[in-house]
């Protein structure tokens, strides 16, 4: 049996990372935050003084990514948020990052979160979750995260940035943000992290049991 994949997609700041990390720990699976790949590509462009809208420069940066680029502590600034959304719409960037994502989960399975995990990267994943929350709720969460990291922006600005990024991610021609037809939507507007985790874990365990029956 190939590795068990849990695909988690959804709009910005919907709680994907927190949930994915906890699920991976509970299930003994590796975790990949695929947004970091786009953020690290954007970071390389910004560092080089290149225009994040320059498609050739973006593709070159994606091909040149190194594992240690994902460990940088400056991948979550508002400037990187915007640049990551721009580079993620470039087909050559997505193509360059696809093999790494598939390879990451191939042997032992993994939990991956992003925008196109259930639709493009792992369309056959046995568990697909689509995480959402209202825009004001997501903006409040992200505003708190940014403040804790020392980025002082207004809530209104955070909300406007999230809305713009979601709209761009959903409207792009390649691998747009959308729920896979067989994804289960989890709205976390009124769920705290523990409640979202409990629901998701129950769902994953029932899918794992069904799959084990099928392969028994
Ligand atoms: O943490 P947050 O939800 O704000 O964003 P992220 O998951 O780190 O993703 C940053 C950006 O990368 C997104 O706005 C998307 O434009 C892009 N992305 C993507 O296109 N496909 C993915 N699988 C993951 C991220």
JSON list of C-alpha atoms in Angstrom, two decimals, residues 10-199:
[
{"chain": "A", "resi": 10, "resn": "UNK", "atom": "CA", "xyz": [-8.45, 26.01, 2.34]},
{"chain": "A", "resi": 11, "resn": "UNK", "atom": "CA", "xyz": [-8.14, 29.79, 2.25]},
{"chain": "A", "resi": 12, "resn": "UNK", "atom": "CA", "xyz": [-5.50, 31.83, 4.05]},
{"chain": "A", "resi": 13, "resn": "UNK", "atom": "CA", "xyz": [-5.42, 31.65, 7.85]},
{"chain": "A", "resi": 14, "resn": "UNK", "atom": "CA", "xyz": [-8.17, 29.03, 8.06]},
{"chain": "A", "resi": 15, "resn": "UNK", "atom": "CA", "xyz": [-6.17, 27.00, 10.60]},
{"chain": "A", "resi": 16, "resn": "UNK", "atom": "CA", "xyz": [-4.73, 24.45, 8.17]},
{"chain": "A", "resi": 17, "resn": "UNK", "atom": "CA", "xyz": [-1.22, 24.52, 9.61]},
{"chain": "A", "resi": 18, "resn": "UNK", "atom": "CA", "xyz": [-2.24, 24.04, 13.23]},
{"chain": "A", "resi": 19, "resn": "UNK", "atom": "CA", "xyz": [-4.60, 21.20, 12.34]},
{"chain": "A", "resi": 20, "resn": "UNK", "atom": "CA", "xyz": [-2.20, 19.51, 9.94]},
{"chain": "A", "resi": 21, "resn": "UNK", "atom": "CA", "xyz": [0.67, 19.57, 12.42]},
{"chain": "A", "resi": 22, "resn": "UNK", "atom": "CA", "xyz": [-1.46, 18.03, 15.17]},
{"chain": "A", "resi": 23, "resn": "UNK", "atom": "CA", "xyz": [-2.91, 15.36, 12.88]},
{"chain": "A", "resi": 24, "resn": "UNK", "atom": "CA", "xyz": [0.54, 14.40, 11.65]},
{"chain": "A", "resi": 25, "resn": "UNK", "atom": "CA", "xyz": [1.83, 14.04, 15.23]},
{"chain": "A", "resi": 26, "resn": "UNK", "atom": "CA", "xyz": [-1.20, 11.96, 16.28]},
{"chain": "A", "resi": 27, "resn": "UNK", "atom": "CA", "xyz": [-0.95, 9.68, 13.24]},
{"chain": "A", "resi": 28, "resn": "UNK", "atom": "CA", "xyz": [2.83, 9.34, 13.18]},
{"chain": "A", "resi": 29, "resn": "UNK", "atom": "CA", "xyz": [3.00, 10.88, 9.70]},
{"chain": "A", "resi": 30, "resn": "UNK", "atom": "CA", "xyz": [5.34, 13.51, 8.29]},
{"chain": "A", "resi": 31, "resn": "UNK", "atom": "CA", "xyz": [3.94, 17.01, 7.76]},
{"chain": "A", "resi": 32, "resn": "UNK", "atom": "CA", "xyz": [4.56, 19.38, 4.85]},
{"chain": "A", "resi": 33, "resn": "UNK", "atom": "CA", "xyz": [3.32, 22.98, 4.83]},
{"chain": "A", "resi": 34, "resn": "UNK", "atom": "CA", "xyz": [3.32, 23.46, 1.06]},
{"chain": "A", "resi": 35, "resn": "UNK", "atom": "CA", "xyz": [2.75, 27.21, 1.44]},
{"chain": "A", "resi": 36, "resn": "UNK", "atom": "CA", "xyz": [6.35, 27.39, 2.62]},
{"chain": "A", "resi": 37, "resn": "UNK", "atom": "CA", "xyz": [7.52, 26.32, -0.85]},
{"chain": "A", "resi": 38, "resn": "UNK", "atom": "CA", "xyz": [5.78, 29.31, -2.44]},
{"chain": "A", "resi": 39, "resn": "UNK", "atom": "CA", "xyz": [6.86, 31.60, 0.40]},
{"chain": "A", "resi": 40, "resn": "UNK", "atom": "CA", "xyz": [10.51, 30.53, 0.11]},
{"chain": "A", "resi": 41, "resn": "UNK", "atom": "CA", "xyz": [10.38, 31.07, -3.67]},
{"chain": "A", "resi": 42, "resn": "UNK", "atom": "CA", "xyz": [8.99, 34.56, -3.06]},
{"chain": "A", "resi": 43, "resn": "UNK", "atom": "CA", "xyz": [11.61, 35.25, -0.40]},
{"chain": "A", "resi": 44, "resn": "UNK", "atom": "CA", "xyz": [14.42, 34.42, -2.83]},
{"chain": "A", "resi": 45, "resn": "UNK", "atom": "CA", "xyz": [12.97, 36.88, -5.35]},
{"chain": "A", "resi": 46, "resn": "UNK", "atom": "CA", "xyz": [12.57, 39.66, -2.81]},
{"chain": "A", "resi": 47, "resn": "UNK", "atom": "CA", "xyz": [16.11, 39.11, -1.53]},
{"chain": "A", "resi": 48, "resn": "UNK", "atom": "CA", "xyz": [17.47, 39.35, -5.08]},
{"chain": "A", "resi": 49, "resn": "UNK", "atom": "CA", "xyz": [15.58, 42.60, -5.64]},
{"chain": "A", "resi": 50, "resn": "UNK", "atom": "CA", "xyz": [13.60, 40.91, -8.44]},
{"chain": "A", "resi": 51, "resn": "UNK", "atom": "CA", "xyz": [9.97, 41.71, -9.25]},
{"chain": "A", "resi": 52, "resn": "UNK", "atom": "CA", "xyz": [7.74, 38.90, -7.85]},
{"chain": "A", "resi": 53, "resn": "UNK", "atom": "CA", "xyz": [5.58, 39.36, -10.94]},
{"chain": "A", "resi": 54, "resn": "UNK", "atom": "CA", "xyz": [8.54, 38.42, -13.18]},
{"chain": "A", "resi": 55, "resn": "UNK", "atom": "CA", "xyz": [7.58, 34.88, -14.26]},
{"chain": "A", "resi": 56, "resn": "UNK", "atom": "CA", "xyz": [11.03, 33.82, -15.49]},
{"chain": "A", "resi": 57, "resn": "UNK", "atom": "CA", "xyz": [12.73, 34.99, -12.32]},
{"chain": "A", "resi": 58, "resn": "UNK", "atom": "CA", "xyz": [10.06, 33.20, -10.25]},
{"chain": "A", "resi": 59, "resn": "UNK", "atom": "CA", "xyz": [10.56, 29.93, -12.11]},
{"chain": "A", "resi": 60, "resn": "UNK", "atom": "CA", "xyz": [14.34, 30.16, -11.70]},
{"chain": "A", "resi": 61, "resn": "UNK", "atom": "CA", "xyz": [13.92, 30.78, -7.96]},
{"chain": "A", "resi": 62, "resn": "UNK", "atom": "CA", "xyz": [11.58, 27.78, -7.59]},
{"chain": "A", "resi": 63, "resn": "UNK", "atom": "CA", "xyz": [14.00, 25.44, -9.38]},
{"chain": "A", "resi": 64, "resn": "UNK", "atom": "CA", "xyz": [16.88, 26.67, -7.19]},
{"chain": "A", "resi": 65, "resn": "UNK", "atom": "CA", "xyz": [15.05, 26.13, -3.85]},
{"chain": "A", "resi": 66, "resn": "UNK", "atom": "CA", "xyz": [17.02, 24.26, -1.20]},
{"chain": "A", "resi": 67, "resn": "UNK", "atom": "CA", "xyz": [15.57, 22.42, 1.81]},
{"chain": "A", "resi": 68, "resn": "UNK", "atom": "CA", "xyz": [17.14, 24.96, 4.17]},
{"chain": "A", "resi": 69, "resn": "UNK", "atom": "CA", "xyz": [15.18, 27.77, 2.46]},
{"chain": "A", "resi": 70, "resn": "UNK", "atom": "CA", "xyz": [12.07, 26.37, 4.17]},
{"chain": "A", "resi": 71, "resn": "UNK", "atom": "CA", "xyz": [13.62, 26.85, 7.61]},
{"chain": "A", "resi": 72, "resn": "UNK", "atom": "CA", "xyz": [14.01, 30.61, 7.32]},
{"chain": "A", "resi": 73, "resn": "UNK", "atom": "CA", "xyz": [12.31, 32.62, 10.03]},
{"chain": "A", "resi": 74, "resn": "UNK", "atom": "CA", "xyz": [11.28, 35.46, 7.69]},
{"chain": "A", "resi": 75, "resn": "UNK", "atom": "CA", "xyz": [8.78, 33.64, 5.46]},
{"chain": "A", "resi": 76, "resn": "UNK", "atom": "CA", "xyz": [5.62, 34.99, 7.10]},
{"chain": "A", "resi": 77, "resn": "UNK", "atom": "CA", "xyz": [5.88, 38.74, 6.62]},
{"chain": "A", "resi": 78, "resn": "UNK", "atom": "CA", "xyz": [3.06, 40.61, 4.86]},
{"chain": "A", "resi": 79, "resn": "UNK", "atom": "CA", "xyz": [5.41, 41.31, 1.91]},
{"chain": "A", "resi": 80, "resn": "UNK", "atom": "CA", "xyz": [6.11, 37.59, 1.49]},
{"chain": "A", "resi": 81, "resn": "UNK", "atom": "CA", "xyz": [2.34, 36.84, 1.75]},
{"chain": "A", "resi": 82, "resn": "UNK", "atom": "CA", "xyz": [1.69, 39.02, -1.28]},
{"chain": "A", "resi": 83, "resn": "UNK", "atom": "CA", "xyz": [4.71, 37.89, -3.28]},
{"chain": "A", "resi": 84, "resn": "UNK", "atom": "CA", "xyz": [3.93, 34.19, -2.60]},
{"chain": "A", "resi": 85, "resn": "UNK", "atom": "CA", "xyz": [0.46, 34.64, -4.03]},
{"chain": "A", "resi": 86, "resn": "UNK", "atom": "CA", "xyz": [1.95, 36.16, -7.20]},
{"chain": "A", "resi": 87, "resn": "UNK", "atom": "CA", "xyz": [4.56, 33.45, -7.78]},
{"chain": "A", "resi": 88, "resn": "UNK", "atom": "CA", "xyz": [2.05, 30.70, -7.07]},
{"chain": "A", "resi": 89, "resn": "UNK", "atom": "CA", "xyz": [0.08, 31.64, -10.19]},
{"chain": "A", "resi": 90, "resn": "UNK", "atom": "CA", "xyz": [3.07, 30.93, -12.46]},
{"chain": "A", "resi": 91, "resn": "UNK", "atom": "CA", "xyz": [2.72, 27.48, -14.12]},
{"chain": "A", "resi": 92, "resn": "UNK", "atom": "CA", "xyz": [6.50, 26.87, -14.25]},
{"chain": "A", "resi": 93, "resn": "UNK", "atom": "CA", "xyz": [6.74, 27.54, -10.51]},
{"chain": "A", "resi": 94, "resn": "UNK", "atom": "CA", "xyz": [3.99, 25.05, -9.72]},
{"chain": "A", "resi": 95, "resn": "UNK", "atom": "CA", "xyz": [5.53, 22.46, -12.04]},
{"chain": "A", "resi": 96, "resn": "UNK", "atom": "CA", "xyz": [8.92, 22.86, -10.35]},
{"chain": "A", "resi": 97, "resn": "UNK", "atom": "CA", "xyz": [7.42, 22.29, -6.89]},
{"chain": "A", "resi": 98, "resn": "UNK", "atom": "CA", "xyz": [5.11, 19.39, -7.73]},
{"chain": "A", "resi": 99, "resn": "UNK", "atom": "CA", "xyz": [7.64, 16.54, -7.76]},
{"chain": "A", "resi": 100, "resn": "UNK", "atom": "CA", "xyz": [9.00, 17.54, -4.37]},
{"chain": "A", "resi": 101, "resn": "UNK", "atom": "CA", "xyz": [5.50, 17.49, -2.84]},
{"chain": "A", "resi": 102, "resn": "UNK", "atom": "CA", "xyz": [4.66, 14.08, -4.33]},
{"chain": "A", "resi": 103, "resn": "UNK", "atom": "CA", "xyz": [8.04, 12.63, -3.38]},
{"chain": "A", "resi": 104, "resn": "UNK", "atom": "CA", "xyz": [7.68, 13.86, 0.19]},
{"chain": "A", "resi": 105, "resn": "UNK", "atom": "CA", "xyz": [4.67, 11.62, 0.82]},
{"chain": "A", "resi": 106, "resn": "UNK", "atom": "CA", "xyz": [5.40, 8.75, -1.55]},
{"chain": "A", "resi": 107, "resn": "UNK", "atom": "CA", "xyz": [7.07, 6.21, 0.71]},
{"chain": "A", "resi": 108, "resn": "UNK", "atom": "CA", "xyz": [5.57, 6.71, 4.16]},
{"chain": "A", "resi": 109, "resn": "UNK", "atom": "CA", "xyz": [2.55, 8.95, 3.67]},
{"chain": "A", "resi": 110, "resn": "UNK", "atom": "CA", "xyz": [2.13, 12.47, 5.03]},
{"chain": "A", "resi": 111, "resn": "UNK", "atom": "CA", "xyz": [-0.24, 15.23, 5.98]},
{"chain": "A", "resi": 112, "resn": "UNK", "atom": "CA", "xyz": [0.08, 18.13, 3.54]},
{"chain": "A", "resi": 113, "resn": "UNK", "atom": "CA", "xyz": [-1.68, 21.48, 3.63]},
{"chain": "A", "resi": 114, "resn": "UNK", "atom": "CA", "xyz": [-2.09, 24.03, 0.86]},
{"chain": "A", "resi": 115, "resn": "UNK", "atom": "CA", "xyz": [-4.53, 25.09, -1.84]},
{"chain": "A", "resi": 116, "resn": "UNK", "atom": "CA", "xyz": [-4.40, 22.26, -4.41]},
{"chain": "A", "resi": 117, "resn": "UNK", "atom": "CA", "xyz": [-3.37, 19.17, -2.44]},
{"chain": "A", "resi": 118, "resn": "UNK", "atom": "CA", "xyz": [-6.68, 17.33, -2.88]},
{"chain": "A", "resi": 119, "resn": "UNK", "atom": "CA", "xyz": [-7.25, 18.55, -6.44]},
{"chain": "A", "resi": 120, "resn": "UNK", "atom": "CA", "xyz": [-3.82, 18.42, -8.12]},
{"chain": "A", "resi": 121, "resn": "UNK", "atom": "CA", "xyz": [-0.99, 17.12, -5.94]},
{"chain": "A", "resi": 122, "resn": "UNK", "atom": "CA", "xyz": [-2.81, 14.08, -4.49]},
{"chain": "A", "resi": 123, "resn": "UNK", "atom": "CA", "xyz": [-6.17, 13.74, -6.27]},
{"chain": "A", "resi": 124, "resn": "UNK", "atom": "CA", "xyz": [-6.42, 10.14, -4.96]},
{"chain": "A", "resi": 125, "resn": "UNK", "atom": "CA", "xyz": [-5.76, 10.98, -1.30]},
{"chain": "A", "resi": 126, "resn": "UNK", "atom": "CA", "xyz": [-8.03, 8.86, 0.94]},
{"chain": "A", "resi": 127, "resn": "UNK", "atom": "CA", "xyz": [-8.78, 11.83, 3.21]},
{"chain": "A", "resi": 128, "resn": "UNK", "atom": "CA", "xyz": [-9.38, 15.36, 1.95]},
{"chain": "A", "resi": 129, "resn": "UNK", "atom": "CA", "xyz": [-10.39, 18.20, 4.21]},
{"chain": "A", "resi": 130, "resn": "UNK", "atom": "CA", "xyz": [-11.33, 21.70, 3.14]},
{"chain": "A", "resi": 131, "resn": "UNK", "atom": "CA", "xyz": [-10.92, 24.08, 6.05]},
{"chain": "A", "resi": 132, "resn": "UNK", "atom": "CA", "xyz": [-12.78, 27.37, 6.10]},
{"chain": "A", "resi": 133, "resn": "UNK", "atom": "CA", "xyz": [-13.72, 30.13, 8.54]},
{"chain": "A", "resi": 134, "resn": "UNK", "atom": "CA", "xyz": [-15.37, 33.51, 8.08]},
{"chain": "A", "resi": 135, "resn": "UNK", "atom": "CA", "xyz": [-13.13, 36.29, 6.78]},
{"chain": "A", "resi": 136, "resn": "UNK", "atom": "CA", "xyz": [-13.31, 38.37, 10.03]},
{"chain": "A", "resi": 137, "resn": "UNK", "atom": "CA", "xyz": [-12.41, 35.28, 12.08]},
{"chain": "A", "resi": 138, "resn": "UNK", "atom": "CA", "xyz": [-9.44, 34.46, 9.87]},
{"chain": "A", "resi": 139, "resn": "UNK", "atom": "CA", "xyz": [-8.31, 38.09, 9.88]},
{"chain": "A", "resi": 140, "resn": "UNK", "atom": "CA", "xyz": [-8.45, 38.20, 13.68]},
{"chain": "A", "resi": 141, "resn": "UNK", "atom": "CA", "xyz": [-6.35, 35.02, 13.95]},
{"chain": "A", "resi": 142, "resn": "UNK", "atom": "CA", "xyz": [-3.77, 36.25, 11.44]},
{"chain": "A", "resi": 143, "resn": "UNK", "atom": "CA", "xyz": [-3.61, 39.70, 13.05]},
{"chain": "A", "resi": 144, "resn": "UNK", "atom": "CA", "xyz": [-2.76, 38.07, 16.38]},
{"chain": "A", "resi": 145, "resn": "UNK", "atom": "CA", "xyz": [-0.11, 35.86, 14.78]},
{"chain": "A", "resi": 146, "resn": "UNK", "atom": "CA", "xyz": [1.50, 38.84, 13.02]},
{"chain": "A", "resi": 147, "resn": "UNK", "atom": "CA", "xyz": [1.45, 40.95, 16.18]},
{"chain": "A", "resi": 148, "resn": "UNK", "atom": "CA", "xyz": [3.12, 38.10, 18.11]},
{"chain": "A", "resi": 149, "resn": "UNK", "atom": "CA", "xyz": [5.85, 38.06, 15.45]},
{"chain": "A", "resi": 150, "resn": "UNK", "atom": "CA", "xyz": [6.34, 41.81, 15.74]},
{"chain": "A", "resi": 151, "resn": "UNK", "atom": "CA", "xyz": [4.55, 42.88, 12.54]},
{"chain": "A", "resi": 152, "resn": "UNK", "atom": "CA", "xyz": [2.28, 45.76, 13.46]},
{"chain": "A", "resi": 153, "resn": "UNK", "atom": "CA", "xyz": [-0.44, 46.14, 10.85]},
{"chain": "A", "resi": 154, "resn": "UNK", "atom": "CA", "xyz": [-4.08, 47.10, 11.34]},
{"chain": "A", "resi": 155, "resn": "UNK", "atom": "CA", "xyz": [-6.80, 44.46, 11.45]},
{"chain": "A", "resi": 156, "resn": "UNK", "atom": "CA", "xyz": [-8.48, 46.15, 8.49]},
{"chain": "A", "resi": 157, "resn": "UNK", "atom": "CA", "xyz": [-5.30, 45.86, 6.47]},
{"chain": "A", "resi": 158, "resn": "UNK", "atom": "CA", "xyz": [-4.89, 42.18, 7.38]},
{"chain": "A", "resi": 159, "resn": "UNK", "atom": "CA", "xyz": [-8.50, 41.50, 6.37]},
{"chain": "A", "resi": 160, "resn": "UNK", "atom": "CA", "xyz": [-8.08, 43.32, 3.05]},
{"chain": "A", "resi": 161, "resn": "UNK", "atom": "CA", "xyz": [-4.85, 41.41, 2.32]},
{"chain": "A", "resi": 162, "resn": "UNK", "atom": "CA", "xyz": [-6.47, 38.03, 3.10]},
{"chain": "A", "resi": 163, "resn": "UNK", "atom": "CA", "xyz": [-9.48, 38.83, 0.92]},
{"chain": "A", "resi": 164, "resn": "UNK", "atom": "CA", "xyz": [-7.23, 39.91, -1.98]},
{"chain": "A", "resi": 165, "resn": "UNK", "atom": "CA", "xyz": [-5.02, 36.82, -1.69]},
{"chain": "A", "resi": 166, "resn": "UNK", "atom": "CA", "xyz": [-8.01, 34.43, -1.49]},
{"chain": "A", "resi": 167, "resn": "UNK", "atom": "CA", "xyz": [-9.58, 36.08, -4.53]},
{"chain": "A", "resi": 168, "resn": "UNK", "atom": "CA", "xyz": [-6.33, 35.79, -6.52]},
{"chain": "A", "resi": 169, "resn": "UNK", "atom": "CA", "xyz": [-5.75, 32.18, -5.38]},
{"chain": "A", "resi": 170, "resn": "UNK", "atom": "CA", "xyz": [-9.31, 31.20, -6.34]},
{"chain": "A", "resi": 171, "resn": "UNK", "atom": "CA", "xyz": [-9.31, 33.00, -9.69]},
{"chain": "A", "resi": 172, "resn": "UNK", "atom": "CA", "xyz": [-5.96, 31.88, -11.09]},
{"chain": "A", "resi": 173, "resn": "UNK", "atom": "CA", "xyz": [-6.01, 29.64, -14.15]},
{"chain": "A", "resi": 174, "resn": "UNK", "atom": "CA", "xyz": [-3.75, 26.93, -12.73]},
{"chain": "A", "resi": 175, "resn": "UNK", "atom": "CA", "xyz": [-4.49, 24.88, -9.60]},
{"chain": "A", "resi": 176, "resn": "UNK", "atom": "CA", "xyz": [-6.96, 27.40, -8.13]},
{"chain": "A", "resi": 177, "resn": "UNK", "atom": "CA", "xyz": [-8.05, 27.31, -4.52]},
{"chain": "A", "resi": 178, "resn": "UNK", "atom": "CA", "xyz": [-11.14, 25.10, -4.50]},
{"chain": "A", "resi": 179, "resn": "UNK", "atom": "CA", "xyz": [-12.52, 22.17, -2.57]},
{"chain": "A", "resi": 180, "resn": "UNK", "atom": "CA", "xyz": [-12.07, 18.81, -4.28]},
{"chain": "A", "resi": 181, "resn": "UNK", "atom": "CA", "xyz": [-15.43, 17.21, -5.14]},
{"chain": "A", "resi": 182, "resn": "UNK", "atom": "CA", "xyz": [-14.79, 14.52, -2.51]},
{"chain": "A", "resi": 183, "resn": "UNK", "atom": "CA", "xyz": [-13.42, 16.82, 0.20]},
{"chain": "A", "resi": 184, "resn": "UNK", "atom": "CA", "xyz": [-15.16, 17.24, 3.53]},
{"chain": "A", "resi": 185, "resn": "UNK", "atom": "CA", "xyz": [-15.57, 20.88, 4.50]},
{"chain": "A", "resi": 186, "resn": "UNK", "atom": "CA", "xyz": [-14.84, 21.85, 8.08]},
{"chain": "A", "resi": 187, "resn": "UNK", "atom": "CA", "xyz": [-15.92, 25.38, 9.01]},
{"chain": "A", "resi": 188, "resn": "UNK", "atom": "CA", "xyz": [-13.85, 26.45, 12.02]},
{"chain": "A", "resi": 189, "resn": "UNK", "atom": "CA", "xyz": [-15.51, 29.85, 12.57]},
{"chain": "A", "resi": 190, "resn": "UNK", "atom": "CA", "xyz": [-16.99, 28.63, 15.84]},
{"chain": "A", "resi": 191, "resn": "UNK", "atom": "CA", "xyz": [-14.61, 25.73, 16.49]},
{"chain": "A", "resi": 192, "resn": "UNK", "atom": "CA", "xyz": [-11.46, 26.17, 18.52]},
{"chain": "A", "resi": 193, "resn": "UNK", "atom": "CA", "xyz": [-8.28, 24.31, 17.56]},
{"chain": "A", "resi": 194, "resn": "UNK", "atom": "CA", "xyz": [-9.07, 21.38, 19.90]},
{"chain": "A", "resi": 195, "resn": "UNK", "atom": "CA", "xyz": [-12.57, 20.89, 18.52]},
{"chain": "A", "resi": 196, "resn": "UNK", "atom": "CA", "xyz": [-11.37, 21.07, 14.90]},
{"chain": "A", "resi": 197, "resn": "UNK", "atom": "CA", "xyz": [-8.64, 18.56, 15.68]},
{"chain": "A", "resi": 198, "resn": "UNK", "atom": "CA", "xyz": [-11.05, 16.12, 17.38]},
{"chain": "A", "resi": 199, "resn": "UNK", "atom": "CA", "xyz": [-13.43, 16.18, 14.40]}
]
